Structure formats: structure tokens, C-alpha cells
Short mmCIF file of C-alpha atoms in Angstrom, two decimals:
data_model
loop_
_atom_site.label_atom_id
_atom_site.label_comp_id
_atom_site.label_asym_id
_atom_site.label_seq_id
_atom_site.Cartn_x
_atom_site.Cartn_y
_atom_site.Cartn_z
CA MET A 1 -74.87 72.53 74.75
CA THR A 2 -78.58 71.99 74.10
CA THR A 3 -79.57 68.53 72.91
CA LYS A 4 -81.62 68.60 69.70
CA ILE A 5 -84.18 65.85 69.02
CA LEU A 6 -85.48 66.05 65.45
CA VAL A 7 -88.89 64.50 64.71
CA THR A 8 -89.62 64.26 60.99
CA ASP A 9 -92.79 62.13 60.90
CA ASP A 10 -96.11 62.45 62.72
CA ILE A 11 -96.03 60.62 66.06
CA SER A 12 -98.40 60.71 69.00
CA SER A 13 -98.15 63.80 71.20
CA ALA A 14 -97.56 61.43 74.12
CA GLY A 15 -94.19 60.58 72.59
CA ILE A 16 -93.33 64.27 72.19
CA ASP A 17 -94.19 64.79 75.86
CA VAL A 18 -91.74 62.03 76.88
CA LEU A 19 -88.96 63.52 74.73
CA SER A 20 -89.58 66.91 76.32
CA THR A 21 -88.75 65.51 79.78
CA LEU A 22 -85.05 65.35 78.88
CA PRO A 23 -83.30 68.33 80.55
CA ASP A 24 -81.72 70.90 78.20
CA ALA A 25 -83.35 69.27 75.17
CA THR A 26 -85.14 70.90 72.27
CA VAL A 27 -87.73 68.80 70.43
CA ASP A 28 -87.81 70.05 66.84
CA VAL A 29 -90.84 68.70 64.94
CA GLN A 30 -90.45 69.15 61.17
CA THR A 31 -92.66 66.82 59.14
CA GLY A 32 -92.92 66.59 55.36
CA LEU A 33 -89.29 67.60 54.72
CA SER A 34 -87.85 67.19 51.25
CA PRO A 35 -84.59 65.20 51.01
CA SER A 36 -82.55 68.42 50.71
CA GLU A 37 -84.36 70.00 53.68
CA LEU A 38 -83.72 66.91 55.78
CA LEU A 39 -79.97 67.16 55.07
CA VAL A 40 -79.98 70.66 56.57
CA ALA A 41 -82.21 69.84 59.55
CA ILE A 42 -80.23 66.74 60.57
CA GLU A 43 -76.84 68.46 60.67
CA ASP A 44 -76.96 69.48 64.35
CA ALA A 45 -79.41 66.83 65.64
CA ASP A 46 -78.44 64.48 68.46
CA ALA A 47 -81.43 62.20 67.90
CA LEU A 48 -83.83 61.54 65.03
CA VAL A 49 -87.36 60.12 65.36
CA VAL A 50 -89.14 58.73 62.29
CA ARG A 51 -91.97 56.45 61.30
CA SER A 52 -92.19 55.09 57.76
CA GLN A 53 -92.37 58.30 55.72
CA THR A 54 -88.80 59.54 56.26
CA THR A 55 -86.05 57.63 54.47
CA VAL A 56 -82.79 57.78 56.42
CA THR A 57 -80.17 57.21 53.75
CA GLU A 58 -76.41 56.99 53.98
CA GLN A 59 -76.32 60.61 52.71
CA VAL A 60 -78.58 61.74 55.56
CA ILE A 61 -76.44 59.91 58.11
CA ALA A 62 -73.27 61.45 56.64
CA ALA A 63 -74.79 64.93 56.99
CA ALA A 64 -75.48 64.41 60.71
CA LYS A 65 -72.52 65.75 62.66
CA ARG A 66 -73.80 64.96 66.19
CA LEU A 67 -76.30 62.14 65.70
CA LYS A 68 -76.22 59.45 68.42
CA VAL A 69 -79.51 57.61 67.94
CA ILE A 70 -82.27 57.06 65.38
CA GLY A 71 -85.65 55.92 66.71
CA ARG A 72 -88.32 54.24 64.57
CA ALA A 73 -91.82 54.52 66.08
CA GLY A 74 -92.81 51.04 64.92
CA VAL A 75 -91.25 47.67 64.14
CA GLY A 76 -89.77 47.74 60.64
CA VAL A 77 -86.58 49.69 59.96
CA ASP A 78 -86.44 49.18 56.17
CA ASN A 79 -86.39 52.96 55.71
CA ILE A 80 -83.14 53.31 57.70
CA ASP A 81 -79.68 52.44 56.35
CA LEU A 82 -78.59 50.23 59.25
CA GLU A 83 -75.14 49.54 57.84
CA ALA A 84 -74.34 53.23 57.46
CA ALA A 85 -75.66 53.98 60.94
CA THR A 86 -73.62 51.15 62.48
CA ARG A 87 -70.44 52.29 60.72
CA ARG A 88 -70.93 55.72 62.27
CA GLY A 89 -71.65 54.25 65.71
CA ILE A 90 -75.22 55.55 65.63
CA LEU A 91 -77.69 53.43 67.56
CA VAL A 92 -80.93 52.45 65.82
CA ILE A 93 -83.86 51.51 68.05
CA ASN A 94 -87.44 50.47 67.33
CA ALA A 95 -90.67 49.73 69.21
CA PRO A 96 -91.39 46.06 68.55
CA ASP A 97 -94.06 45.51 71.21
CA GLY A 98 -96.27 48.57 70.90
CA ASN A 99 -98.68 47.29 68.26
CA THR A 100 -98.94 43.62 69.31
CA ILE A 101 -102.42 43.84 70.83
CA ALA A 102 -103.73 46.05 68.03
CA ALA A 103 -102.60 43.54 65.39
CA ALA A 104 -104.01 40.57 67.32
CA GLU A 105 -107.36 42.30 67.84
CA HIS A 106 -107.59 43.31 64.18
CA THR A 107 -106.95 39.69 63.23
CA PHE A 108 -109.83 38.60 65.43
CA ALA A 109 -112.09 41.37 64.14
CA MET A 110 -111.39 40.13 60.61
CA MET A 111 -112.03 36.50 61.60
CA ILE A 112 -115.39 37.25 63.24
CA SER A 113 -116.44 39.55 60.40
CA LEU A 114 -115.59 36.81 57.94
CA ALA A 115 -117.46 34.12 59.89
CA ARG A 116 -120.62 36.23 60.23
CA HIS A 117 -120.59 38.12 56.86
CA ILE A 118 -120.71 41.44 58.74
CA PRO A 119 -119.39 43.81 56.01
CA ALA A 120 -121.52 42.23 53.27
CA ALA A 121 -124.65 42.18 55.44
CA ASN A 122 -124.05 45.82 56.35
CA ARG A 123 -123.74 46.84 52.69
CA ASP A 124 -126.87 44.87 51.81
CA LEU A 125 -128.89 46.46 54.60
CA LEU A 126 -127.77 49.97 53.65
CA ALA A 127 -128.91 49.23 50.10
CA GLY A 128 -132.45 48.75 51.44
CA ASN A 129 -132.55 44.95 51.72
CA TRP A 130 -133.47 42.71 54.69
CA ASN A 131 -131.88 39.33 53.86
CA ARG A 132 -131.54 37.45 57.15
CA LYS A 133 -131.41 34.06 55.45
CA LYS A 134 -128.75 35.14 52.94
CA TRP A 135 -126.17 35.98 55.60
CA VAL A 136 -126.16 32.86 57.76
CA GLY A 137 -122.67 32.53 59.23
CA VAL A 138 -120.66 30.02 61.24
CA GLU A 139 -119.56 29.98 64.89
CA LEU A 140 -115.92 30.03 65.99
CA ARG A 141 -116.65 27.68 68.90
CA GLY A 142 -115.58 24.16 68.05
CA LYS A 143 -113.65 25.18 64.93
CA THR A 144 -109.96 24.54 64.30
CA LEU A 145 -107.70 27.56 63.85
CA ALA A 146 -104.24 27.16 62.31
CA ILE A 147 -101.85 29.94 63.35
CA LEU A 148 -98.85 30.09 61.04
CA GLY A 149 -96.19 31.92 63.07
CA MET A 150 -96.23 31.81 66.87
CA GLY A 151 -94.33 34.99 67.68
CA ARG A 152 -95.74 37.83 69.78
CA ILE A 153 -98.85 38.45 67.69
CA GLY A 154 -99.55 34.80 66.89
CA THR A 155 -99.36 34.03 70.61
CA GLU A 156 -101.89 36.75 71.44
CA VAL A 157 -104.24 35.46 68.73
CA ALA A 158 -103.93 31.95 70.21
CA LYS A 159 -104.94 33.21 73.67
CA ARG A 160 -108.08 34.82 72.27
CA ALA A 161 -108.96 31.81 70.14
CA LYS A 162 -108.83 29.55 73.19
CA VAL A 163 -111.33 31.81 74.98
CA PHE A 164 -113.67 31.45 72.00
CA GLY A 165 -113.54 27.67 72.34
CA MET A 166 -111.43 27.01 69.25
CA THR A 167 -108.90 24.22 68.81
CA VAL A 168 -105.60 25.92 67.99
CA LEU A 169 -102.85 24.38 65.84
CA GLY A 170 -99.55 26.27 65.97
CA TYR A 171 -96.92 26.13 63.24
CA ASP A 172 -93.58 27.81 63.82
CA PRO A 173 -90.05 26.47 63.20
CA PHE A 174 -89.06 27.59 66.71
CA LEU A 175 -92.15 26.39 68.57
CA THR A 176 -91.23 23.68 71.07
CA GLU A 177 -93.62 21.12 72.55
CA GLU A 178 -93.15 22.66 76.00
CA ARG A 179 -94.09 26.17 74.85
CA ALA A 180 -97.02 24.87 72.80
CA GLN A 181 -98.38 23.05 75.83
CA SER A 182 -97.99 26.14 78.01
CA LEU A 183 -100.12 28.09 75.49
CA GLY A 184 -102.72 25.34 75.10
CA VAL A 185 -101.74 24.96 71.46
CA GLN A 186 -101.16 21.78 69.48
CA LYS A 187 -97.76 21.94 67.77
CA SER A 188 -98.09 21.05 64.09
CA ASP A 189 -96.16 21.09 60.84
CA LEU A 190 -97.34 23.39 58.06
CA ASP A 191 -99.10 20.85 55.85
CA ALA A 192 -100.90 19.11 58.73
CA ALA A 193 -102.07 22.47 60.12
CA ILE A 194 -103.57 23.75 56.89
CA ARG A 195 -105.21 20.41 56.09
CA ALA A 196 -107.04 20.33 59.44
CA ALA A 197 -107.99 24.00 59.77
CA ASP A 198 -111.38 25.65 59.39
CA PHE A 199 -109.68 29.04 59.74
CA ILE A 200 -106.06 29.92 58.89
CA THR A 201 -104.26 33.07 59.99
CA VAL A 202 -100.65 33.96 59.13
CA HIS A 203 -98.28 35.81 61.48
CA THR A 204 -94.81 35.24 60.01
CA PRO A 205 -92.38 37.85 58.71
CA LEU A 206 -91.96 38.07 54.94
CA THR A 207 -88.76 36.26 53.96
CA LYS A 208 -87.61 34.22 50.99
CA GLU A 209 -88.96 31.13 52.74
CA THR A 210 -92.36 32.63 53.59
CA HIS A 211 -92.97 34.43 50.28
CA HIS A 212 -96.08 32.74 48.80
CA MET A 213 -95.95 30.22 51.64
CA ILE A 214 -99.66 29.85 50.93
CA ASP A 215 -99.83 29.23 47.18
CA ALA A 216 -102.14 27.28 44.87
CA GLY A 217 -100.58 23.99 45.94
CA LYS A 218 -101.11 24.68 49.65
CA ILE A 219 -104.66 25.90 49.03
CA ALA A 220 -105.41 22.63 47.24
CA MET A 221 -104.51 20.77 50.47
CA MET A 222 -107.02 22.72 52.56
CA LYS A 223 -110.54 21.76 53.57
CA GLU A 224 -113.20 22.96 51.20
CA GLY A 225 -114.80 25.96 52.86
CA VAL A 226 -111.71 27.11 54.75
CA ARG A 227 -111.44 30.80 55.65
CA ILE A 228 -108.07 32.60 55.44
CA ILE A 229 -106.85 35.75 57.23
CA ASN A 230 -103.66 37.74 56.64
CA CYS A 231 -102.88 40.70 58.89
CA ALA A 232 -99.10 40.06 58.87
CA ARG A 233 -97.23 40.88 55.65
CA GLY A 234 -98.28 41.12 52.02
CA GLY A 235 -96.71 38.40 49.91
CA ILE A 236 -97.03 35.53 52.37
CA ILE A 237 -100.18 34.49 50.46
CA ASP A 238 -100.28 34.24 46.67
CA GLU A 239 -103.09 36.73 46.18
CA ARG A 240 -104.05 35.62 42.67
CA ALA A 241 -104.21 31.97 43.74
CA LEU A 242 -106.37 32.99 46.71
CA ALA A 243 -108.74 34.98 44.50
CA ASP A 244 -109.11 32.03 42.12
CA ALA A 245 -109.89 29.67 45.02
CA VAL A 246 -112.51 32.07 46.45
CA LYS A 247 -114.20 32.44 43.07
CA LEU A 248 -114.33 28.64 42.69
CA GLY A 249 -115.81 28.28 46.17
CA ARG A 250 -112.96 26.13 47.47
CA VAL A 251 -112.11 28.89 49.96
CA ALA A 252 -115.27 30.17 51.65
CA GLY A 253 -113.80 33.58 52.26
CA ALA A 254 -110.71 35.63 53.05
CA ALA A 255 -109.91 38.69 55.14
CA ILE A 256 -106.78 40.54 54.02
CA ASP A 257 -105.19 43.62 55.59
CA VAL A 258 -101.77 43.59 53.87
CA PHE A 259 -100.81 43.23 50.21
CA GLU A 260 -97.77 42.56 48.05
CA SER A 261 -98.12 45.99 46.50
CA GLU A 262 -99.64 48.86 48.46
CA PRO A 263 -101.81 50.83 47.98
CA LEU A 264 -104.05 48.17 46.44
CA ALA A 265 -104.46 48.47 42.67
CA LEU A 266 -107.97 49.10 41.32
CA ASP A 267 -107.75 45.99 39.12
CA HIS A 268 -106.52 43.67 41.90
CA PRO A 269 -108.19 40.22 41.58
CA LEU A 270 -109.29 40.19 45.24
CA ARG A 271 -111.47 43.25 44.59
CA GLU A 272 -113.62 41.09 42.31
CA CYS A 273 -114.46 38.50 45.01
CA GLU A 274 -117.72 38.66 46.94
CA ASN A 275 -116.61 36.77 50.04
CA VAL A 276 -113.48 38.80 50.72
CA ILE A 277 -112.93 41.53 53.32
CA LEU A 278 -110.17 44.02 52.50
CA THR A 279 -108.75 46.69 54.83
CA PRO A 280 -105.93 49.19 54.05
CA HIS A 281 -103.15 47.92 56.36
CA LEU A 282 -104.94 48.81 59.60
CA GLY A 283 -103.34 46.20 61.88
CA ALA A 284 -101.46 48.77 63.96
CA SER A 285 -103.92 51.61 63.40
CA THR A 286 -105.36 52.15 66.85
CA VAL A 287 -105.02 55.21 69.03
CA GLU A 288 -103.44 53.03 71.72
CA ALA A 289 -100.91 51.37 69.36
CA GLN A 290 -99.77 54.66 67.86
CA GLU A 291 -99.41 56.09 71.34
CA ASN A 292 -97.61 53.00 72.60
CA VAL A 293 -94.97 52.95 69.86
CA ALA A 294 -94.39 56.70 70.22
CA ILE A 295 -93.96 56.43 73.98
CA GLN A 296 -91.78 53.33 73.73
CA VAL A 297 -89.35 54.80 71.21
CA ALA A 298 -89.30 58.17 73.01
CA GLU A 299 -88.45 56.53 76.33
CA GLU A 300 -85.65 54.59 74.66
CA ILE A 301 -84.21 57.75 73.08
CA VAL A 302 -84.25 59.54 76.42
CA GLN A 303 -82.42 56.58 78.00
CA VAL A 304 -79.79 56.60 75.25
CA LEU A 305 -79.21 60.35 75.50
CA ARG A 306 -78.83 59.99 79.27
CA ASP A 307 -76.24 57.22 78.75
CA ASP A 308 -78.59 54.90 80.58
CA THR A 309 -79.68 51.31 79.75
CA PHE A 310 -81.96 50.69 76.77
CA GLU A 311 -83.87 47.63 75.53
CA HIS A 312 -84.57 47.76 71.81
CA ALA A 313 -81.30 48.13 69.90
CA VAL A 314 -81.69 47.03 66.28
CA ASN A 315 -78.02 47.42 65.41
CA LEU A 316 -74.76 47.27 67.34
CA PRO A 317 -75.21 47.94 71.08
CA SER A 318 -72.86 50.14 73.03
CA LEU A 319 -69.50 48.54 73.83
CA SER A 320 -66.73 49.65 76.12
CA PRO A 321 -63.45 50.62 74.42
CA ARG A 322 -61.91 47.33 75.58
CA GLN A 323 -64.83 45.30 74.24
CA LYS A 324 -64.76 47.17 70.94
CA GLU A 325 -61.07 46.37 70.51
CA ARG A 326 -61.43 42.67 71.36
CA LEU A 327 -64.93 41.75 70.18
CA ALA A 328 -65.97 44.04 67.34
CA PRO A 329 -64.18 41.99 64.66
CA TYR A 330 -66.13 38.90 65.73
CA LEU A 331 -69.61 40.44 65.82
CA ALA A 332 -70.18 40.05 62.08
CA LEU A 333 -68.90 36.47 62.25
CA ALA A 334 -71.22 35.64 65.16
CA GLU A 335 -74.35 37.04 63.51
CA GLN A 336 -73.62 35.38 60.15
CA LEU A 337 -73.03 32.02 61.86
CA GLY A 338 -76.34 32.38 63.72
CA LEU A 339 -78.17 33.23 60.51
CA PHE A 340 -76.50 30.32 58.72
CA ALA A 341 -77.40 27.90 61.53
CA ALA A 342 -81.06 28.97 61.47
CA GLN A 343 -81.32 28.09 57.78
CA LEU A 344 -79.46 24.82 58.29
CA ALA A 345 -81.93 23.70 60.94
CA GLN A 346 -85.04 21.63 60.48
CA GLY A 347 -87.51 21.31 63.32
CA ALA A 348 -87.81 23.24 66.58
CA PRO A 349 -84.47 23.83 68.35
CA SER A 350 -84.13 22.58 71.92
CA GLN A 351 -80.53 23.34 72.88
CA MET A 352 -77.50 25.24 71.61
CA THR A 353 -73.85 25.35 72.62
CA VAL A 354 -71.79 28.32 71.45
CA THR A 355 -68.05 27.73 71.76
CA TYR A 356 -65.55 30.59 71.65
CA ALA A 357 -61.87 29.92 71.13
CA GLY A 358 -58.74 32.08 71.10
CA ASP A 359 -59.36 35.82 70.89
CA ALA A 360 -63.12 35.22 70.59
CA ALA A 361 -63.12 33.64 74.08
CA ASP A 362 -63.26 37.01 75.83
CA PRO A 363 -64.77 36.67 79.33
CA ASP A 364 -66.90 39.76 78.59
CA GLY A 365 -68.10 38.23 75.34
CA GLY A 366 -71.80 38.06 76.23
CA TYR A 367 -72.47 40.40 73.32
CA LEU A 368 -71.25 37.69 70.97
CA THR A 369 -73.86 35.24 72.23
CA ARG A 370 -76.54 37.91 71.90
CA THR A 371 -75.32 38.45 68.34
CA VAL A 372 -75.43 34.73 67.52
CA LEU A 373 -79.00 34.56 68.84
CA LYS A 374 -80.00 37.73 66.99
CA GLY A 375 -78.92 36.08 63.72
CA PHE A 376 -80.50 32.74 64.65
CA PHE A 377 -83.92 34.03 65.69
CA GLY A 378 -83.86 37.04 63.38
CA PHE A 379 -84.12 34.75 60.37
CA GLN A 380 -87.62 33.70 61.43
CA TYR A 381 -88.80 36.76 63.35
CA SER A 382 -87.18 39.46 61.21
CA GLY A 383 -87.38 42.99 62.72
CA GLU A 384 -88.72 41.71 66.05
CA VAL A 385 -85.33 40.48 67.29
CA ASN A 386 -82.57 42.78 68.51
CA TYR A 387 -79.40 42.50 70.57
CA VAL A 388 -81.23 42.84 73.85
CA ASN A 389 -84.41 40.79 73.41
CA ALA A 390 -82.61 37.93 71.59
CA LEU A 391 -81.98 36.42 75.03
CA ARG A 392 -85.71 36.52 75.75
CA TYR A 393 -86.44 34.62 72.54
CA ALA A 394 -83.85 32.03 73.56
CA GLU A 395 -85.47 31.61 76.99
CA ASP A 396 -88.77 30.73 75.29
CA ALA A 397 -87.26 28.28 72.80
CA LEU A 398 -84.02 26.58 73.81
CA ARG A 399 -81.26 26.11 76.38
CA VAL A 400 -78.10 28.03 75.51
CA GLN A 401 -74.67 27.16 76.89
CA GLU A 402 -71.44 29.12 76.43
CA VAL A 403 -68.05 27.37 76.34
CA ARG A 404 -64.66 29.10 76.18
CA GLU A 405 -61.48 27.37 75.03
CA SER A 406 -57.88 28.40 74.44
CA ARG A 407 -57.98 27.33 70.78
CA GLY A 408 -60.50 25.95 68.32
CA ARG A 409 -60.70 22.59 66.54
CA VAL A 410 -59.61 24.00 63.18
CA TYR A 411 -58.25 27.49 63.88
CA THR A 412 -56.97 29.11 67.05
CA ASN A 413 -59.55 31.94 66.91
CA GLU A 414 -62.93 30.40 66.24
CA ILE A 415 -66.65 30.52 66.99
CA SER A 416 -68.76 27.39 66.66
CA ILE A 417 -72.47 26.71 67.11
CA ALA A 418 -73.74 23.23 67.90
CA PHE A 419 -77.50 22.85 68.17
CA ALA A 420 -80.15 20.16 68.35
CA THR A 421 -83.71 20.15 67.06
CA ASP A 422 -86.45 17.54 67.18
CA MET A 423 -85.24 16.43 63.74
CA GLY A 424 -81.48 16.20 64.25
CA SER A 425 -78.36 18.11 65.21
CA HIS A 426 -75.85 20.32 63.39
CA ARG A 427 -72.57 22.11 63.98
CA VAL A 428 -71.15 25.09 62.13
CA ALA A 429 -67.84 26.85 62.87
CA GLY A 430 -66.22 29.98 61.52
CA THR A 431 -63.19 32.19 61.88
CA LEU A 432 -61.84 35.54 60.71
CA TYR A 433 -59.28 36.11 58.00
CA SER A 434 -57.96 39.64 58.21
CA GLU A 435 -57.94 39.98 54.43
CA SER A 436 -61.28 38.35 53.57
CA GLY A 437 -63.46 38.65 56.66
CA PRO A 438 -65.72 35.97 58.22
CA ARG A 439 -65.36 32.46 56.82
CA ILE A 440 -67.00 29.14 57.53
CA VAL A 441 -64.42 26.45 58.34
CA GLU A 442 -66.47 23.46 59.46
CA LEU A 443 -69.93 22.09 58.66
CA ASP A 444 -71.39 19.12 60.53
CA GLY A 445 -67.90 17.83 61.26
CA TYR A 446 -66.58 18.27 57.71
CA PRO A 447 -63.74 20.74 56.98
CA ILE A 448 -64.68 23.47 54.53
CA ASP A 449 -63.44 27.00 53.77
CA MET A 450 -65.82 29.58 52.32
CA PRO A 451 -66.82 33.22 52.96
CA ILE A 452 -70.04 33.43 55.02
CA GLU A 453 -71.86 35.76 52.68
CA GLY A 454 -74.18 35.88 49.71
CA ILE A 455 -76.45 33.10 48.47
CA LEU A 456 -75.30 29.57 49.24
CA VAL A 457 -76.41 26.02 48.52
CA TYR A 458 -75.39 23.35 51.04
CA THR A 459 -75.59 19.63 50.21
CA ARG A 460 -74.71 16.47 52.05
CA HIS A 461 -74.37 13.57 49.64
CA GLU A 462 -72.72 10.25 48.84
CA ASP A 463 -69.12 10.71 47.76
CA LYS A 464 -69.28 9.07 44.35
CA PRO A 465 -68.45 10.13 40.78
CA GLY A 466 -70.96 12.38 39.06
CA MET A 467 -72.68 13.80 42.15
CA ILE A 468 -71.16 17.28 41.92
CA GLY A 469 -71.75 17.42 38.18
CA ARG A 470 -75.40 16.38 38.61
CA ILE A 471 -76.05 19.15 41.14
CA GLY A 472 -74.29 21.68 38.92
CA THR A 473 -76.38 20.61 35.92
CA LEU A 474 -79.64 21.03 37.80
CA LEU A 475 -78.64 24.54 38.88
CA GLY A 476 -77.50 25.33 35.35
CA ASP A 477 -80.82 24.14 33.91
CA ALA A 478 -82.49 26.64 36.26
CA GLU A 479 -80.12 29.37 34.93
CA ILE A 480 -78.40 29.69 38.31
CA ASN A 481 -74.69 30.37 37.94
CA ILE A 482 -72.18 28.89 40.39
CA ALA A 483 -69.60 31.44 41.55
CA GLY A 484 -67.64 29.31 44.00
CA MET A 485 -67.46 25.79 45.41
CA GLN A 486 -65.96 23.98 48.39
CA VAL A 487 -66.19 20.24 49.08
CA GLY A 488 -65.43 18.53 52.38
CA ARG A 489 -65.10 14.83 53.13
CA ARG A 490 -63.47 12.52 55.64
CA GLU A 491 -62.84 9.48 53.44
CA THR A 492 -63.14 8.43 49.82
CA GLY A 493 -66.48 6.90 48.94
CA GLY A 494 -68.20 7.84 52.18
CA GLU A 495 -70.24 10.96 52.74
CA ALA A 496 -69.29 14.45 51.58
CA VAL A 497 -70.59 17.97 51.96
CA MET A 498 -70.54 20.75 49.41
CA LEU A 499 -71.07 24.50 49.78
CA LEU A 500 -71.75 26.48 46.63
CA THR A 501 -71.91 30.24 46.16
CA VAL A 502 -74.50 31.12 43.51
CA ASP A 503 -75.49 34.34 41.79
CA LYS A 504 -79.22 34.39 42.58
CA SER A 505 -81.85 32.90 44.86
CA VAL A 506 -82.62 29.21 44.37
CA PRO A 507 -86.37 28.49 44.06
CA ASN A 508 -87.88 25.80 46.28
CA ASP A 509 -88.74 23.59 43.31
CA VAL A 510 -85.06 23.47 42.32
CA ILE A 511 -84.08 22.52 45.87
CA GLU A 512 -86.75 19.79 45.85
CA GLU A 513 -85.51 18.48 42.50
CA ILE A 514 -81.92 18.27 43.78
CA SER A 515 -83.02 16.52 46.97
CA SER A 516 -85.01 13.92 45.01
CA HIS A 517 -81.92 12.46 43.32
CA ASP A 518 -80.33 9.26 44.62
CA GLY A 519 -77.42 9.85 46.94
CA ILE A 520 -78.52 13.34 48.04
CA ARG A 521 -79.10 13.27 51.78
CA MET A 522 -79.71 16.94 52.52
CA VAL A 523 -80.01 20.20 50.57
CA ARG A 524 -80.40 23.72 51.96
CA ALA A 525 -80.58 27.10 50.26
CA ILE A 526 -79.05 29.72 52.56
CA GLU A 527 -79.12 33.49 52.11
CA LEU A 528 -76.89 35.77 54.18
#
């Protein structure tokens, strides 16, 4: 039977050439399909290749009778229903490395253009003016650059900044002192980095924690005359607050490639600012990057269709029948525990011990550790982390040890994660209930029993009358409803922990208000 590879978005011809190397394969390029046309075209496809235009819904996946793999020629997979694909056993792969250099170079192009007023001087010259004195810029040499997010792209920006003679401050929750030193970067916390910087560039994913990470309050901490660049994700910077600061002269200029809402509205406040450079999401728009992601995803698809090894699985990797039977029930537990642990942590992690007990202690359970790490690092690095490269992220950040035991501390079948950072250590354990799925059963040594899902608030506090009521009142005042509660303690009047399930996200100011009360020792908002 001929293998059909359906391509529904424009990708580089180099990618098509790679797909065509598969023996007995037909590469069917059909771009611009309507939803109903896609349902027909996908029915007999073995592989599907998309970029961002095609939306691969549960309905599309259900219509595919032979589909084995979906490839996204790029990083983000928001346009693919991962849950539906995983349920069907369809592999989803992406190309996380193909646009790294393009994004780093665009960041530097924006930084230099901002420092030397290149776009404004160009416009002025084309208008017939010769204003050499008006467009006096600043040098990068000797300036301090704060890089917020030291993943692949942030690391490449740091390398280039060092060549330009800049002092580089790196902020990243997973950046260790050892890795910072190897890159020639000074490890810093967020506030210290933005206070010291002459230039600030952001390279984090957009999450609840990073949304408006740079807001009016953070801008007020910065040096007067700072210059800000965002070629990462729209929404990391509060665009209205940035526009106000540029107009007031507190921020000397900004260079922005990505926006909260795209395409950019005609009445956007940044359009009104003189010292701002705006580009229409061009970070990955180079011939080389588009070719790289097309080739990378095409090579992966060919490997999958040949039943060979592959590197960039976004969802569940292939398991043997024996592994599926023994391990599949624990994969969701492992990833949720990893995601929970990442949000529990403060500071850069240095070591982690993952303990498997009972049925989870399968000797072939390496996939479970990959899954724990995918959840742990995926919280910070979003679509960059998959089941295969999670181990690479761990190699750069922390030492990981696996332990297998006949039974767990609390339940026979159990997975626990113990980890240390430069600001403390934590332990979280979970198990499976056949009726209710993954549950958390221990937190930092305290017994607790709660589903690992939804939006949670974790507190560690003094065990005294009124504490629970006070926390509940503060959440109620913020119109946040509590759906469930579990309290754990070892002794009366000592320390206790509490895990709440709430109906909506908890803003940072509410978390800060809870943490400011006497007797509250730790508060975390956790979203799973």
C-alpha cells in the first residue's frame, strides 16, 4: 500500500524533497483547504504536515483512518489537539531547533537598530533631511544586557553579546551557577537584572507566571534610559505600560517583534511612540529558518514512517506492548507531578531523585523519568521540551537519580520527586486511584490526598486557629471560589500544609497578600 503524506500548509521545498525520499510514498500538497475539505483529504493519510494555518481538531483526527504522525514545521503546537492525537496513538512532532539562530539574530538586529536609531534615521533621510546630530546613538560595548530566559535562544543571544563586549546578566529559574559560568554570564534574579541593565531582552515562553512579567512596576525599577527588546512572545511585556514609559522618556526606546494581539491594531499605543521599532513577528522569518524547520520535521516524519528512531516527540512516545500495559497508567501521574514540582520550586534546581514504588518501579520505566522531566522543564520552556530532549535539559541543569522500591511510603504503587534548589528542598509524591486518576498523597513530608489537576493553592503555615479561615477570606475577597480543600499536619500546634482547589487563576497580588500575613510560611499558586 502506498504511504500518503498530506501537506496542508506552505513549507520549504527542501522539506518536500526529504519527504519524497521515502520509498512508495506519495506527497500530496493541498494548501488552503476548508475544514470540510480537510476532513476528506485526511481520511487516507498516513502523515500530516502543517505549520500554523491548519487547525488539527479532534474532528480532523477522528476522520483520519490511517494517520500515524502529525508534524508541525515550527515550535508551537497550539493548533493541534494533542490530547485527541495521543488518545488515538498518533505521534505529534515539532521542529524546536530550526529557528533558534534566526530568532537570536533578529534580537540582535533589533538591539543594534535601537541603539543607533537606524529605522528613524533612514526615514528622516528618505524625507530629504540630513540630521547627523539628531541621530547620535550609543555603543553596545561596555553596556549591561539583561537576558530574561536562558533557553536556546537566550543562550545564543548571550554568546553574541559577549562578542560585542557587553556584560551579560542571565535570569532563568533553571539557570545554575555552573551553567552561567560556562556561558560567561552572571546569574541574577529578575529584579536585580532589570535594575542594572542598559538593555533588556526577553526570551521566556508565555505562561501565567510570565504574562506581563515586565509591567509598570518592573519598569519603574529600571534605569532611566533603558532600552527593551521583545522577540519572544507577545504578552510578556505590558505594552500599554511600555508605551507610557517611552512617551515619558523613562525608557529610551523599545524594539518589539511580537504582540499580545496579532496583527497589530492600527490604534495600538506603541504605534504612537517615536523611539519604538516594530516588526510583524519576523523572528523566524529567514530563508534558512523556514528551510531548517521544514527539513527537520520532514526527516522526523520519514523516521517515524520507517519505524526508526525519532527525536522530537511532543506527545506520548512509542511504547512496546509490555510497556504500554505496565507504564501507560503512570505517565499522566509522572508528568503532573513534574509540573507540580516545577511550580513548587524556588531557585535553580541542582539535583532530583525520582523514586518509583510498586507497579511504577518497572525496570524499563525510563519513559516515566522522561515524562517527569518533560513536566518539570516544560513549565518554564513550554513547547521546547519533549519526551526525548527532556533528558538534555536535565543534563544542563541538574543531576537526576532514579530509585526503585518494592512499595512506597504512603501507598504501595507510588511515584515521588525529591529535589533541591539553591533556595531549599521539596518532596511531592503521588499515586493512582483507578476510579479518580492521579492523586497527590504527600507534600514536603505531610500526608495529603487531592487530585493532581486544575488550579491549586498550596500553603505552609502555623497550625493555629483562624489560619484556614483567613486564607479563605482573602480568596473570597478576590472572588475566587474554593472547590476543595485538604490539610496535612504532623502534630497539633506545629506546622501544617493546605492544598486548595479553586475555580480560577489566582493573581500574583493575591498570593503576595496571603504570604504577607503572620504565620504564613509559603504560598504557591499551581496550575495543572
